[in-house]
Coordinates of C-alpha atoms in Angstrom, one line a residue:
X1 CA 25.6 -100.0 -10.6
X2 CA 24.6 -102.3 -13.6
X3 CA 22.3 -104.9 -14.0
X4 CA 24.3 -108.4 -12.6
X5 CA 23.0 -110.5 -15.6
X6 CA 24.7 -107.9 -18.2
X7 CA 27.9 -107.7 -16.0
X8 CA 28.1 -111.7 -16.0
X9 CA 27.3 -111.8 -19.8
X10 CA 30.1 -108.9 -20.7
X11 CA 32.4 -110.6 -18.2
X12 CA 32.1 -114.1 -19.7
X13 CA 32.2 -112.9 -23.2
X14 CA 35.4 -111.1 -22.3
X15 CA 37.0 -114.0 -20.2
X16 CA 36.7 -116.5 -22.9
X17 CA 38.2 -113.5 -25.3
X18 CA 41.1 -113.1 -22.7
X19 CA 41.8 -117.0 -22.5
X20 CA 41.7 -117.2 -26.4
X21 CA 44.4 -114.5 -26.6
X22 CA 46.6 -115.9 -23.6
X23 CA 46.3 -119.6 -25.1
X24 CA 47.0 -118.7 -28.6
X25 CA 50.3 -117.1 -27.7
X26 CA 51.4 -120.4 -25.8
X27 CA 50.0 -123.7 -26.9
X28 CA 51.9 -126.1 -24.8
X29 CA 51.0 -124.8 -21.1
X30 CA 51.7 -126.6 -18.1
X31 CA 48.8 -126.9 -15.4
X32 CA 50.4 -123.7 -13.4
X33 CA 50.5 -122.0 -16.6
X34 CA 46.9 -122.8 -17.1
X35 CA 45.9 -121.5 -13.7
X36 CA 47.6 -118.4 -14.0
X37 CA 46.2 -117.9 -17.5
X38 CA 42.7 -118.5 -15.9
X39 CA 43.4 -116.2 -13.0
X40 CA 44.9 -113.4 -15.1
X41 CA 42.1 -113.4 -17.8
X42 CA 39.5 -113.4 -15.0
X43 CA 40.9 -110.3 -13.6
X44 CA 41.3 -108.4 -16.6
X45 CA 38.0 -109.5 -17.7
X46 CA 36.3 -108.4 -14.6
X47 CA 37.9 -104.9 -14.7
X48 CA 37.1 -104.5 -18.3
X49 CA 33.5 -105.3 -17.9
X50 CA 33.5 -102.3 -15.7
X51 CA 34.7 -100.1 -18.8
X52 CA 37.3 -98.6 -16.2
X53 CA 34.6 -96.5 -14.4
X54 CA 35.9 -97.4 -11.0
X55 CA 39.3 -97.2 -9.4
X56 CA 39.5 -100.6 -8.7
X57 CA 39.1 -101.7 -12.0
X58 CA 41.6 -99.2 -13.3
X59 CA 44.2 -100.3 -10.8
X60 CA 43.6 -103.9 -12.0
X61 CA 44.3 -102.8 -15.4
X62 CA 47.1 -100.7 -14.5
X63 CA 48.9 -103.5 -12.5
X64 CA 48.4 -105.8 -15.7
X65 CA 50.5 -103.6 -17.6
X66 CA 53.5 -104.8 -16.0
X67 CA 53.4 -108.1 -17.1
X68 CA 54.2 -108.9 -21.2
X69 CA 51.5 -111.7 -21.0
X70 CA 48.6 -109.7 -18.7
X71 CA 49.5 -106.6 -21.0
X72 CA 49.0 -108.7 -24.2
X73 CA 45.6 -109.7 -22.7
X74 CA 44.5 -106.5 -21.3
X75 CA 45.4 -105.1 -25.0
X76 CA 43.6 -107.6 -26.6
X77 CA 40.3 -106.8 -24.7
X78 CA 40.5 -103.1 -24.0
X79 CA 42.9 -101.8 -26.8
X80 CA 46.5 -100.6 -26.3
X81 CA 45.4 -96.9 -26.4
X82 CA 42.9 -97.6 -23.6
X83 CA 45.0 -99.5 -21.5
X84 CA 47.9 -96.9 -21.6
X85 CA 45.4 -94.0 -20.7
X86 CA 44.0 -96.0 -17.8
X87 CA 47.7 -96.4 -16.5
X88 CA 48.1 -92.7 -16.8
X89 CA 45.1 -91.6 -15.4
X90 CA 45.6 -94.3 -12.2
X91 CA 49.2 -92.7 -11.8
X92 CA 48.1 -89.3 -11.6
X93 CA 45.1 -89.8 -9.4
X94 CA 47.2 -91.9 -7.0
X95 CA 49.9 -89.0 -6.6
X96 CA 47.1 -86.6 -6.5
X97 CA 45.3 -88.5 -3.8
X98 CA 48.0 -89.5 -1.5
X99 CA 49.0 -85.7 -1.6
X100 CA 45.6 -84.5 -0.7
X101 CA 45.2 -87.1 2.0
X102 CA 48.5 -86.1 3.8
X103 CA 47.1 -82.3 3.8
X104 CA 44.2 -83.8 5.6
X105 CA 46.1 -85.7 7.9
X106 CA 48.0 -82.8 8.9
X107 CA 45.3 -80.7 9.5
X108 CA 43.5 -83.3 11.7
X109 CA 46.5 -83.7 13.9
X110 CA 46.4 -80.0 14.4
X111 CA 42.8 -80.1 15.3
X112 CA 43.7 -83.1 17.6
X113 CA 46.1 -81.1 19.4
X114 CA 44.1 -78.2 20.2
X115 CA 41.3 -80.7 21.7
X116 CA 44.0 -82.7 23.4
X117 CA 43.1 -81.1 27.0
X118 CA 39.7 -82.7 26.6
X119 CA 39.6 -86.1 27.8
X120 CA 38.9 -89.1 25.4
X121 CA 36.4 -91.9 26.4
X122 CA 38.2 -95.2 26.6
X123 CA 35.6 -97.2 24.7
X124 CA 35.9 -94.4 21.9
X125 CA 39.2 -94.5 21.5
X126 CA 39.1 -98.5 21.4
X127 CA 36.2 -98.3 18.6
X128 CA 38.3 -95.7 16.6
X129 CA 41.6 -98.0 16.7
X130 CA 39.2 -101.1 15.6
X131 CA 37.9 -99.0 12.7
X132 CA 41.3 -97.9 11.4
X133 CA 42.8 -101.3 11.6
X134 CA 39.8 -102.8 9.9
X135 CA 39.9 -100.0 7.2
X136 CA 43.5 -100.7 6.9
X137 CA 42.9 -104.3 6.3
X138 CA 40.2 -103.4 3.7
X139 CA 42.4 -101.1 1.8
X140 CA 44.8 -104.1 1.3
X141 CA 42.0 -106.2 -0.2
X142 CA 40.5 -103.7 -2.9
X143 CA 42.9 -103.3 -5.8
X144 CA 44.0 -99.3 -5.7
X145 CA 42.5 -99.4 -2.0
X146 CA 45.4 -98.0 -0.6
X147 CA 45.0 -94.7 -2.5
X148 CA 41.6 -93.9 -1.6
X149 CA 39.8 -92.0 1.2
X150 CA 37.8 -93.9 3.6
X151 CA 34.1 -92.7 1.4
X152 CA 35.6 -93.9 -1.7
X153 CA 36.7 -96.7 -0.3
X154 CA 33.6 -98.0 1.1
X155 CA 31.9 -97.5 -2.5
X156 CA 34.4 -99.2 -4.5
X157 CA 34.7 -102.1 -2.2
X158 CA 30.8 -102.5 -2.7
X159 CA 31.2 -102.5 -6.2
X160 CA 34.1 -105.0 -6.1
X161 CA 32.1 -107.1 -4.0
X162 CA 29.0 -107.2 -6.5
X163 CA 31.7 -107.6 -9.5
X164 CA 33.3 -110.5 -7.6
X165 CA 29.9 -112.1 -7.0
X166 CA 29.0 -112.1 -10.6
X167 CA 32.5 -113.4 -11.6
X168 CA 31.9 -116.4 -8.9
X169 CA 28.1 -117.1 -10.3
X170 CA 29.6 -117.3 -13.7
X171 CA 32.3 -119.5 -12.9
X172 CA 29.8 -121.7 -10.9
X173 CA 27.5 -121.8 -14.2
X174 CA 30.5 -123.0 -16.2
X175 CA 31.4 -125.8 -13.6
X176 CA 27.9 -127.1 -13.4
X177 CA 27.6 -127.1 -17.3
X178 CA 30.9 -128.9 -17.8
X179 CA 30.4 -131.2 -14.5
X180 CA 26.8 -131.8 -14.3
X181 CA 27.2 -134.8 -11.7
X182 CA 28.6 -132.3 -9.2
X183 CA 25.4 -130.2 -9.0
X184 CA 23.4 -132.8 -6.6

């Protein structure tokens, strides 16, 4: 993990660049378009500040390549070649990861069938279902999480949370800088 202050500085720099790229392509924006521009450029800036080193950042950048405006911002912050490479990497890892997890699942079912004659304690079964349910929810929250195994999911979640915390801190600092009366 990186130093949080350097992550914040890099995020702020890339976020401002992303906003500039987005707004130069559309001078007369509505409130909804401004909201979209802020969110889009913040997401791409946050992912690009991680230098595509994490799966969630690659998933965000790969999903940004779908829309023309978001592609324009991503290309401006990272460069077109990097965006294309990230998209190819994330597509190949998605396929490979889902294949291997299916193979592991089949193997675990075989083992479970062999052990079926043993009685399972009710509390253990309930706890297992609860963990599976919460893991499924977590997979939906982390970008690219649906294609990760559990250990990678937890590692990526920790990194994603720290990046989101840095994003929130930067946005709070900007808010207090532009509106000093709200800080009290």
